[in-house]
Coordinates of C-alpha atoms and ligand atoms in Angstrom, one line a residue:
X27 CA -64.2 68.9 224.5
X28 CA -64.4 73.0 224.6
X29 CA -60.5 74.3 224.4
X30 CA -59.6 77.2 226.1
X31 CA -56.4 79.8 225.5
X32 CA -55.2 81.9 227.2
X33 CA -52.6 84.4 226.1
X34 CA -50.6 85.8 228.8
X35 CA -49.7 83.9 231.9
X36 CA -49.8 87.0 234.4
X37 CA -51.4 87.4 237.8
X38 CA -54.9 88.0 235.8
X39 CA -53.9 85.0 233.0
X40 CA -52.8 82.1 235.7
X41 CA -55.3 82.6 238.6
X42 CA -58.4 82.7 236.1
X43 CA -57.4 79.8 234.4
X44 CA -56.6 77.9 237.4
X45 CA -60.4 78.4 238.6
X46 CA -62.0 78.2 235.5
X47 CA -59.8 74.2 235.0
X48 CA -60.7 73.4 238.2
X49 CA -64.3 74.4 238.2
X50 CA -65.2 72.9 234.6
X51 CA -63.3 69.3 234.5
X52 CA -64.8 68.9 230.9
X53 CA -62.9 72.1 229.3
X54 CA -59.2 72.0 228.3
X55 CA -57.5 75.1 229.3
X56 CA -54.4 75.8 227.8
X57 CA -52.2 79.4 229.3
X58 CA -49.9 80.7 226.9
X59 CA -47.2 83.3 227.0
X60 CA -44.4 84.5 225.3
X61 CA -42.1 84.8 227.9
X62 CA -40.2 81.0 228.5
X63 CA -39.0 81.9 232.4
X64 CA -42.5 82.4 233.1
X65 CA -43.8 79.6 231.6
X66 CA -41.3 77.4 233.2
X67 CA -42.1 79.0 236.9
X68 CA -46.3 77.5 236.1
X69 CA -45.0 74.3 235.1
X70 CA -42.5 74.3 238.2
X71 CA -43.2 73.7 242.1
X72 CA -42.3 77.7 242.5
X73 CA -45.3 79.4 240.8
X74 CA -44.3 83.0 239.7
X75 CA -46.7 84.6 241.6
X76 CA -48.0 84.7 244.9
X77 CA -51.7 84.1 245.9
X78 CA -53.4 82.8 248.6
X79 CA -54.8 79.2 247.4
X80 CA -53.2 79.3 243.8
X81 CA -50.9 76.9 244.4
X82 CA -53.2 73.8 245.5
X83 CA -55.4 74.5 242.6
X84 CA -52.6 74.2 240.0
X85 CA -50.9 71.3 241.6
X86 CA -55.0 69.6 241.1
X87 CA -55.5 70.6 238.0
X88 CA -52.0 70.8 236.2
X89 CA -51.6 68.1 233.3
X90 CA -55.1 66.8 233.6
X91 CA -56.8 69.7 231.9
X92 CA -54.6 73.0 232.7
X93 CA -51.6 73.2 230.8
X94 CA -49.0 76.0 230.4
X95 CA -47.0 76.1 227.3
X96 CA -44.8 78.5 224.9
X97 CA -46.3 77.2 221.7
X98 CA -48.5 80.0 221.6
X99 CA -49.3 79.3 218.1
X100 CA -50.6 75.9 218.2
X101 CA -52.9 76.0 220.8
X102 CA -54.2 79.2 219.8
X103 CA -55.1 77.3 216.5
X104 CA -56.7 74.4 218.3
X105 CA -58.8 76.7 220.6
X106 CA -62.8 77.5 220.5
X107 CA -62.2 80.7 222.9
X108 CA -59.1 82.5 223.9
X109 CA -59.1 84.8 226.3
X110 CA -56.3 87.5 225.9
X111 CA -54.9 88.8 229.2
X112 CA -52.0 90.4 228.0
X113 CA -49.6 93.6 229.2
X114 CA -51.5 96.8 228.4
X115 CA -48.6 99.1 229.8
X116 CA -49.1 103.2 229.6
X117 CA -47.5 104.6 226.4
X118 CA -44.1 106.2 227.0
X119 CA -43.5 107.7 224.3
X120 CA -45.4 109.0 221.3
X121 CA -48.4 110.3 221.2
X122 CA -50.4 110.1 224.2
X123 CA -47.0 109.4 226.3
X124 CA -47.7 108.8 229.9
X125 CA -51.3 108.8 229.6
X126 CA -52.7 106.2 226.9
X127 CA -52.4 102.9 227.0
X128 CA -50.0 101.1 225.2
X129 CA -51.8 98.3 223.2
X130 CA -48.5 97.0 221.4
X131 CA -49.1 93.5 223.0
X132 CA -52.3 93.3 222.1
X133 CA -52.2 93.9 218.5
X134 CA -49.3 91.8 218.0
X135 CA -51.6 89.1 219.7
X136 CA -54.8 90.2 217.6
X137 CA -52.0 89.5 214.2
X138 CA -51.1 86.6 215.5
X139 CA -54.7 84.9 216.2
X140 CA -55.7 86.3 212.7
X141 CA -52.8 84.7 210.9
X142 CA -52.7 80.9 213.1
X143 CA -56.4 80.4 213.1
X144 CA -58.0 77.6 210.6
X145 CA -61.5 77.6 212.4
X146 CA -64.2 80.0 214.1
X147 CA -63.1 81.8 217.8
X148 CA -64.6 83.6 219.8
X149 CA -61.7 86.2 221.4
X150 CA -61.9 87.6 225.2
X151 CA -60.8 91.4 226.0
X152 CA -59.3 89.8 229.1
X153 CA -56.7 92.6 229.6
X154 CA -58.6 96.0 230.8
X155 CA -58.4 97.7 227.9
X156 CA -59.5 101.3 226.5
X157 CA -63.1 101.5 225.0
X158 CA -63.3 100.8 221.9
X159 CA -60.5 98.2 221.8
X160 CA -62.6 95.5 220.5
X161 CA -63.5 97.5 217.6
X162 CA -59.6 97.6 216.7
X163 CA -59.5 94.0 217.4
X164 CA -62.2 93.2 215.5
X165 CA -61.1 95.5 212.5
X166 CA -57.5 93.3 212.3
X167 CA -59.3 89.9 212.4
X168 CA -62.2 91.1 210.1
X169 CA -59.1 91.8 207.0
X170 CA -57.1 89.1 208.4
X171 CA -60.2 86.8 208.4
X172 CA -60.2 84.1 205.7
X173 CA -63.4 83.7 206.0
X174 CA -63.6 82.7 209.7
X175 CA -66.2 84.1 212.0
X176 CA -64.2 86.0 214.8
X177 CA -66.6 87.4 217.9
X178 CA -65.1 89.8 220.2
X179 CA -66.1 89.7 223.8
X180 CA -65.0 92.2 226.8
X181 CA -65.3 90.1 230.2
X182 CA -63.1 92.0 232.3
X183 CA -61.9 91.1 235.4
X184 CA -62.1 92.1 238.9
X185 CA -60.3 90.1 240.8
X186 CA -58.2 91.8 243.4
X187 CA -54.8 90.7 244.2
X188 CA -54.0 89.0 247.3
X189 CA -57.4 87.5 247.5
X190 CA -57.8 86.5 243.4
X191 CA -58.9 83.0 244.3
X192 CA -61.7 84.1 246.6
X193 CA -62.8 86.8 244.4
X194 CA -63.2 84.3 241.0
X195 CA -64.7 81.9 243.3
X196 CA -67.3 84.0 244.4
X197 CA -67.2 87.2 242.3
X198 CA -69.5 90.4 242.7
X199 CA -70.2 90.4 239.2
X200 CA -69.2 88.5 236.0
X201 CA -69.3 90.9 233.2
X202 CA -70.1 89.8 229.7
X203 CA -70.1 92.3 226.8
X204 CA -70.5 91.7 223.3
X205 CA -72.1 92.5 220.0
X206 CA -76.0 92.8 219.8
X207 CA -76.3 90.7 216.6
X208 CA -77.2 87.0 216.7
X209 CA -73.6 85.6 216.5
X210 CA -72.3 88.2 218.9
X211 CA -75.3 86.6 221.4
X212 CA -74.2 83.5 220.8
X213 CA -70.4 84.2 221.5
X214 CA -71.8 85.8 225.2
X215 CA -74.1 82.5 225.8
X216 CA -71.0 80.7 225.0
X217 CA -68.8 82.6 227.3
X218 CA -71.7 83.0 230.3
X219 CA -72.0 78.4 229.7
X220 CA -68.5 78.8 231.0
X221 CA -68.7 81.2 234.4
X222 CA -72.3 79.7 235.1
X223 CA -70.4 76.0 236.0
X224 CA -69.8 77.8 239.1
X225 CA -71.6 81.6 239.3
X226 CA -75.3 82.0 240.0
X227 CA -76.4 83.2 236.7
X228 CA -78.3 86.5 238.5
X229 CA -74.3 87.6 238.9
X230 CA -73.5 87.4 235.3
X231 CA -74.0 90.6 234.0
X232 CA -74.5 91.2 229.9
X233 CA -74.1 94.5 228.0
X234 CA -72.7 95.9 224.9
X235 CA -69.3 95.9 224.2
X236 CA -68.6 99.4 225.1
X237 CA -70.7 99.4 228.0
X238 CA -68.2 96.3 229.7
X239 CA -64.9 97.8 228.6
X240 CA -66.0 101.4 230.4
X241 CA -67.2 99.6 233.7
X242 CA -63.6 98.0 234.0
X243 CA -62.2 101.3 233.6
X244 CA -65.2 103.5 235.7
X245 CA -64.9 100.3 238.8
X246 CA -61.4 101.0 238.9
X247 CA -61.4 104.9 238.8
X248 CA -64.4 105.2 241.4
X249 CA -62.4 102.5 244.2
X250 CA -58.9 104.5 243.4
X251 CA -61.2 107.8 244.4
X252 CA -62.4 106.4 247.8
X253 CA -58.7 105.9 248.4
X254 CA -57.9 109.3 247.7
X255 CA -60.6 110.8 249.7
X256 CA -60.0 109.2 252.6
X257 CA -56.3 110.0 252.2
X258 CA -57.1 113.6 251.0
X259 CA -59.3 113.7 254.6
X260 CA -56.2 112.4 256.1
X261 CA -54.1 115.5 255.5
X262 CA -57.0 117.3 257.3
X263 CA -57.2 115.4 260.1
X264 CA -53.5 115.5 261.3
X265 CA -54.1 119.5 260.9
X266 CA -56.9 119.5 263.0
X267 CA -56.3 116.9 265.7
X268 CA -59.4 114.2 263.8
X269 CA -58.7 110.7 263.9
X270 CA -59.1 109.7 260.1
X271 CA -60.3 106.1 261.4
X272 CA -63.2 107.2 263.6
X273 CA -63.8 109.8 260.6
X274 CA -63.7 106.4 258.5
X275 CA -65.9 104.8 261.0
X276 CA -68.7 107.5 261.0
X277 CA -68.6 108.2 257.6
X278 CA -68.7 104.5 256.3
X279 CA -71.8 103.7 258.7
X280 CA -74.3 105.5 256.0
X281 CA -75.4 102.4 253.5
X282 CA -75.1 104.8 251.3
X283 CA -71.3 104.7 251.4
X284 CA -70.8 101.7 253.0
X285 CA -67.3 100.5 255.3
X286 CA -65.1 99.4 252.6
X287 CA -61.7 100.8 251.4
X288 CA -62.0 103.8 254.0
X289 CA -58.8 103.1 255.2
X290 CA -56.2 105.5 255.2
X291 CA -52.6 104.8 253.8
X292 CA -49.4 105.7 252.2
X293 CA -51.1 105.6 249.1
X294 CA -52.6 102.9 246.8
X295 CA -50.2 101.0 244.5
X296 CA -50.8 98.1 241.8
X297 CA -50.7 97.7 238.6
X298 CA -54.0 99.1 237.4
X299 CA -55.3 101.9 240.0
X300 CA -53.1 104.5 238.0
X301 CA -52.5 103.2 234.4
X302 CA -56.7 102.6 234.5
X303 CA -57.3 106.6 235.5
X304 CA -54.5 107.6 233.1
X305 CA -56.4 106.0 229.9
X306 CA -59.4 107.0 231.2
X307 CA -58.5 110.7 231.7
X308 CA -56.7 110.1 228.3
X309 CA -60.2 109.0 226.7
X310 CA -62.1 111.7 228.3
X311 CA -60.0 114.2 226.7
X312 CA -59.5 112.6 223.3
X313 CA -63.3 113.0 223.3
X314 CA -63.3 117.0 224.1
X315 CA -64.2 116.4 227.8
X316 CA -61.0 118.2 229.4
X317 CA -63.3 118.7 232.7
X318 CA -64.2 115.4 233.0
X319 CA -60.5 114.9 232.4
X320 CA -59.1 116.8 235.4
X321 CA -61.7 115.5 237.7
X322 CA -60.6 112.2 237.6
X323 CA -56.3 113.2 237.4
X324 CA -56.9 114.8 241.2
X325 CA -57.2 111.4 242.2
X326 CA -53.8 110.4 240.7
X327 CA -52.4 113.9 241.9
X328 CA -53.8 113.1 245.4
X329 CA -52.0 109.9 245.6
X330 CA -49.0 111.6 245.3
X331 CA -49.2 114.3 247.6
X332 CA -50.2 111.7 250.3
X333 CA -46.5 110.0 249.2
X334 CA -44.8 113.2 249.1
X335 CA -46.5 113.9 252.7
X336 CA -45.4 110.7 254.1
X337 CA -41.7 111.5 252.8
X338 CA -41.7 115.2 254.0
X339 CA -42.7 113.6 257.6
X340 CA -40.2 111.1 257.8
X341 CA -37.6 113.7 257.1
X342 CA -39.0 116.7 259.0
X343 CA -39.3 114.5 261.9
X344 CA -35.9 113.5 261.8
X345 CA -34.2 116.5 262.2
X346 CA -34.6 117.7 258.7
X347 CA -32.1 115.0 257.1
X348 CA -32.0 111.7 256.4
X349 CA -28.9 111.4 255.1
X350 CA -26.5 108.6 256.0
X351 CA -29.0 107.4 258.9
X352 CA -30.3 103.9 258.4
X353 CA -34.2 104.1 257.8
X354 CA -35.8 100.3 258.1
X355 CA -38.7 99.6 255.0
X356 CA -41.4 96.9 256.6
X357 CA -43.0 96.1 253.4
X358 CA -42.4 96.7 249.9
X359 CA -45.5 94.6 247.6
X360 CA -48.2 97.2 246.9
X361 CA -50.5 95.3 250.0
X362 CA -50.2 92.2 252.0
X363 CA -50.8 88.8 250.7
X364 CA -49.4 89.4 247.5
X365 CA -45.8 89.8 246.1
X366 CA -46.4 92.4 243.6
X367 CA -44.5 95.7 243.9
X368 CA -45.8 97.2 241.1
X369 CA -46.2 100.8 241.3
X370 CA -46.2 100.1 245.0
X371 CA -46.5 103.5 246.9
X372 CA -43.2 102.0 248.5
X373 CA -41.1 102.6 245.7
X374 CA -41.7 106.5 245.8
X375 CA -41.1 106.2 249.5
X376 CA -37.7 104.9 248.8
X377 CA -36.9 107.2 246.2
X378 CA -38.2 110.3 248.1
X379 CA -35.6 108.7 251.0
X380 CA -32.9 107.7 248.8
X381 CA -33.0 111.6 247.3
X382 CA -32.2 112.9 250.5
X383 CA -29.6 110.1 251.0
X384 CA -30.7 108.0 253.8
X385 CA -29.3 104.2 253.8
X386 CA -32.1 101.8 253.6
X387 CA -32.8 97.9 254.7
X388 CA -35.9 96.3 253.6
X389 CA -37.7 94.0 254.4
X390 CA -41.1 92.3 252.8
X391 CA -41.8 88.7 253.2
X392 CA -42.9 87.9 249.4
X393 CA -40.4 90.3 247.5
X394 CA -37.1 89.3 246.6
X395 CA -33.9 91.3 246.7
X396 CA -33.8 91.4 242.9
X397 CA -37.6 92.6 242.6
X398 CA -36.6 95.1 244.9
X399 CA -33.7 96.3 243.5
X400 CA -35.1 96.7 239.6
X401 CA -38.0 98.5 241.2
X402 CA -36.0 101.3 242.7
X403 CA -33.7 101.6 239.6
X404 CA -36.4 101.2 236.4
X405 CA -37.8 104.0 234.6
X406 CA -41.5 104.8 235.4
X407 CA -43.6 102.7 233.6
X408 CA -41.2 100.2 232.7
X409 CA -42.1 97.8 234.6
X410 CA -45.5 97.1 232.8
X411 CA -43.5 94.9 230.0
X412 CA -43.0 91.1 229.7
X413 CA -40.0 90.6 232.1
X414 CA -37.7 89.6 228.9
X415 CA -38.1 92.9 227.7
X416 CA -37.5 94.7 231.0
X417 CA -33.7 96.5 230.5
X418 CA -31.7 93.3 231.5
X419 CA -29.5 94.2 234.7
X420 CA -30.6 97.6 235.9
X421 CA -27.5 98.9 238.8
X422 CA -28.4 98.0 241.9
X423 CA -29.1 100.9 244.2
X424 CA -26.0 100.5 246.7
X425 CA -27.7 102.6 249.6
X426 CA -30.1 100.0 249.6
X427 CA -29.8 96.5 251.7
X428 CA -32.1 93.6 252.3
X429 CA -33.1 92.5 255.5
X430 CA -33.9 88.6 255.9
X431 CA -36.6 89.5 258.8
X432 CA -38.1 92.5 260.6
X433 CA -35.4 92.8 263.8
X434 CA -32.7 92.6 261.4
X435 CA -34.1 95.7 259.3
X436 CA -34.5 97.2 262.3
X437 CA -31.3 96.6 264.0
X438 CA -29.3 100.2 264.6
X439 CA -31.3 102.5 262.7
X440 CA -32.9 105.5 263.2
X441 CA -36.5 105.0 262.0
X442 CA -38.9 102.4 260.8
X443 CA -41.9 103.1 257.7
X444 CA -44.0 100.9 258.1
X445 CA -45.7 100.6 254.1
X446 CA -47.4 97.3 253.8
X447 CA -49.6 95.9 256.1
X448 CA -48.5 92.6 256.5
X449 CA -50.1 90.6 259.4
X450 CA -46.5 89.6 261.2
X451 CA -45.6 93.2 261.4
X452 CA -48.9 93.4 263.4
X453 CA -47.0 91.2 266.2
X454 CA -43.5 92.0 266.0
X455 CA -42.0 92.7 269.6
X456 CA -41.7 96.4 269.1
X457 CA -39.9 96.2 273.1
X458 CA -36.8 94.0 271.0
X459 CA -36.9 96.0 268.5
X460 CA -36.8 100.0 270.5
X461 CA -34.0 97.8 272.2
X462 CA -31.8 98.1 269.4
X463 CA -32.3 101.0 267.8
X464 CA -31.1 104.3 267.8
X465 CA -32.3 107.1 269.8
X466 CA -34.7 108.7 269.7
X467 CA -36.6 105.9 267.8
X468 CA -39.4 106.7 265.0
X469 CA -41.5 104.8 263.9
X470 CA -43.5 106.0 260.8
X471 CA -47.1 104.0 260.0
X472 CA -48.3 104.4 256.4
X473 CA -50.6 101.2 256.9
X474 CA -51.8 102.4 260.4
X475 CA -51.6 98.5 261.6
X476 CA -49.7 99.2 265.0
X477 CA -50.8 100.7 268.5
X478 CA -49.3 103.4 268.8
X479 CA -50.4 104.2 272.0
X480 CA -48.3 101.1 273.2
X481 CA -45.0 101.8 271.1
X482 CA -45.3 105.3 272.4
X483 CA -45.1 103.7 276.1
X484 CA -42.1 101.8 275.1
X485 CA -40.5 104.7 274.3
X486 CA -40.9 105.3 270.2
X487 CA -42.3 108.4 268.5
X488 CA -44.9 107.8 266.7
X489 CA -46.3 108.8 263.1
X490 CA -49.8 106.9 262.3
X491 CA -51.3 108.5 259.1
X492 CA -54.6 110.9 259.9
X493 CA -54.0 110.8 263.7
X494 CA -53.8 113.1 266.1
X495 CA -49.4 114.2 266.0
X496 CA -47.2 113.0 268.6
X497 CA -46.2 116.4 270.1
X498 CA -42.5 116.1 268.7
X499 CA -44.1 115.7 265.2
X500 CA -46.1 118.8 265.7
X501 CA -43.3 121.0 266.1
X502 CA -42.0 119.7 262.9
X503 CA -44.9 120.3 260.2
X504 CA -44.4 118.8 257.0
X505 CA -45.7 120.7 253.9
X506 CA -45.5 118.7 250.7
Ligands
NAI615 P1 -48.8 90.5 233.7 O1 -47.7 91.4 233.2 O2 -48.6 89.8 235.0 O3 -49.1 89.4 232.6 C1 -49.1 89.6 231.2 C2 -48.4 88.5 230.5 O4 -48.7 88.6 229.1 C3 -46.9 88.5 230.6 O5 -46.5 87.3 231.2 C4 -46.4 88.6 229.2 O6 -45.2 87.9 229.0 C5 -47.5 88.1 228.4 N1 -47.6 88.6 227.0 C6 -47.5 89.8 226.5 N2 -47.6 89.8 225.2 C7 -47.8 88.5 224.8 C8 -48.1 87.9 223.5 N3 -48.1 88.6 222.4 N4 -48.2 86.6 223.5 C9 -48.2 85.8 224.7 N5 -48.0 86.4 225.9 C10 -47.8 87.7 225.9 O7 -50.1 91.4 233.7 P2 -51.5 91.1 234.5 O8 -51.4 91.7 235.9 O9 -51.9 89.7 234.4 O10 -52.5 92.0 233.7 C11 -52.9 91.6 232.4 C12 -54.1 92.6 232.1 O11 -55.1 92.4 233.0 C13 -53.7 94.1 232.1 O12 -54.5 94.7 231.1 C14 -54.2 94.5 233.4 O13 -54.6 95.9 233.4 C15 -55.5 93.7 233.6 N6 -55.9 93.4 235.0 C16 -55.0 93.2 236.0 C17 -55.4 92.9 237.3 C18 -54.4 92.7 238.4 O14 -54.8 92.7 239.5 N7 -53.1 92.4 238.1 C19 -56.8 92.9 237.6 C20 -57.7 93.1 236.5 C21 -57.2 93.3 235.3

């Protein structure tokens, strides 16, 4: 029987495992990970992340031939290929601080691998990685090696949250790269004898090494930049009286371009649109190409201007000041369907309302109080660590309050941002909710999920991003 590791039992680690157990019944798949809470939450009936579908497949698959342990060690000896899908946070220090990635996890997991392993591996740049990683890798096994043949593969992955089990059931691409001698070949055949159990084989894509660990990067960069332009078109519209979603619309008709992620929004969020630009603006510059460089940083800088802008509204609309008035949060995770809240736009939203002292009560249905509260107290990038080696009990943020459900987020206060698009806040009864508010009532859209047109009837002004300004808002510009 082929035996599988994985090492790291994230949102990339757990979902890919899951598919690939339940999709090859002859393969042992083992996940591994350092960290014992998170390991326990797998093995438990409260999985420690949130995705549409997970949960079934584990509960098929779990103990029959998908396993999660702590005893990294062991089964990463007793594995044929081990995928590592590990943190790969953005250096905070040092050289290249705030831009490169930090690959302190994965060396330590390279050492480790070197110094357990009694027989041949191949070893999976699971983790998105900067180019050339593999050659590092390789270099640590190769005068670790003890004579065992180590191959280095890059198969990164695309899976997006909130829809990871559709996405690894039927992904665009599967994406293979490795070296072009005969046991590098043999490593990708290996690897491809895996994915093709369940992917048409014209969808698995093989390429050098380098080639696989720059599309990860390049994929990530080019959808973050559609993001930013529509945003960036956003601005322009609300200056010009354009609606950004027929501007959306018309643009996204040409094949050329195509519908997808034209939408216009508070900003994108995750864990990988900005840490994947910063190590790729990082690269480019490490390799003299400071133009390059700056080209792709707008799109970072863009992102927070459209932030900023959403702040600056929420406040200019109201008067100038925020402070003491109760502003409701709908939504905190990054996007809907998922519970992840890292670097989700909302937590600069927060921040940006918290600076000028407002009082806020969220609300998201798949973030808990806790989440919340480390998110708006940890440094910036500190969140990208195994959870044991997050600062332990960060203060809680005491202008801050947690609402159990929309109406009681709502309930007295002055203004509502809406900043995930979550279905239910789609259908909440806005009527209720104006009801109980104070007056006048805002409402500020960063998802641009509700109709405006009706919550404008009922009595709310109205903020949807890159549409045409209630007339009270456009008395009140906000520069950011
Ligand atoms: P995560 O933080 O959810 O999971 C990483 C896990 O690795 C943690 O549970 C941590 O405890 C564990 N770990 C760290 N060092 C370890 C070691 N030496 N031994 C054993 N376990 C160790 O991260 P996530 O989101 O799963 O991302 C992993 C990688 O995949 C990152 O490089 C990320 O950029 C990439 N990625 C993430 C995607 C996403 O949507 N989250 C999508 C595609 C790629």
């Amino acid at each position: 029987m082929v035996k599988i590791c994985c090492i790291g039992a994230g949102y990339v680690g757990g979902p890919t495992m899951a598919v690939i157990a339940l999709k090859c019944p002859s393969i042992e798949v083992v996940v591994v990970d350092i960290s014992i809470s998170r390991i326990t939450a797998w093995n438990s009936d409260q999985l420690p992340i949130y995705e549409p579908g997970l949960e079934q497949i584990v509960k098929q698959c779990r103990g029959k031939n998908l396993f999660f342990s702590t005893d990294v060690e062991k089964h990463v000896s007793e594995a044929d290929i081990i995928f590592v899908s590990v943190n790969t946070p953005t250096k905070t220090q040092g050289l290249g601080a705030g831009k490169a990635a930090d690959l302190t996890y994965w060396e330590s997991a390279a050492r480790m691998i070197a110094n357990v392993s009694t027989s041949n591996k191949i070893v999976v740049e699971k983790s998105t990685v900067p180019v050339k990683t593999a050659e590092a890798i390789e270099k640590i096994l190769a005068f670790n090696s003890k004579g065992i043949d180590y191959q280095i593969l890059s198969n990164p992955e695309f899976l997006a949250e909130g829809t990871a089990i559709q996405d690894l059931f039927n992904p665009d691409r599967v994406l293979i790269g490795g070296r072009e001698t005969p046991n590098g070949q043999r490593a990708i055949q290996a690897l491809k004898h895996v994915y093709t159990h369940w992917v048409p084989e014209d969808r698995i894509i093989t390429t050098n090494l380098w080639s696989a660990e720059l599309s990860k990067l390049a994929a990530n960069a080019f959808l973050a930049q559609r993001i930013s332009s529509v945003n960036a078109m956003s601005a322009l519209c609300e200056a010009t009286g354009a609606d950004v979603a027929q501007v959306s619309d018309a643009v996204g008709k040409d094949t050329r371009i195509g519908p997808k992620f034209l939408n216009a929004s508070v900003g994108f969020g995750g864990s990988c649109f900005q840490k994947d630009i910063l190590n790729l603006v990082y690269i480019c510059e490490c390799n003299g190409l400071p133009e390059v460089a700056n080209y792709w940083k707008q799109v970072i800088k863009v992102n927070d201007y459209q932030k900023n802008r959403f702040v600056n509204r929420v406040v200019s609309s109201m008067f100038n000041t925020v402070s003491g008035k109760k502003i409701a949060i709908l939504g905190f995770a990054f996007k809907k369907d998922t519970g992840d809240t890292r670097e989700t736009p909302a937590i600069d939203v927060c921040k940006g309302l918290l600076g000028d002292k407002a009082r806020l009560s969220i609300y998201d249905p798949q973030v808990t109080e806790d989440q919340i509260q480390r998110d708006l107290s940890l440094n910036k990038f500190d969140w990208d660590h195994p959870v044991h080696l997050q600062p332990m009990s960060p203060n809680t943020v005491k202008q801050v309050s947690i609402a159990w459900d929309a109406y009681e987020a709502t309930k007295e206060s002055h203004g509502i941002c809406i900043l995930t698009e979550w279905d239910e806040f789609k259908s909440l009864d806005f009527q209720r909710i104006f009801d109980n508010m104070q007056k006048p009532a805002f409402v500020f859209d960063g998802r641009n999920i509700v109709d405006a047109k009706k919550l404008r009837d009922i009595g709310f002004i109205v903020y949807s991003i890159g549409k045409p300004l209630d007339p009270w808002l456009k008395d009140m510009p906000a520069v950011a």
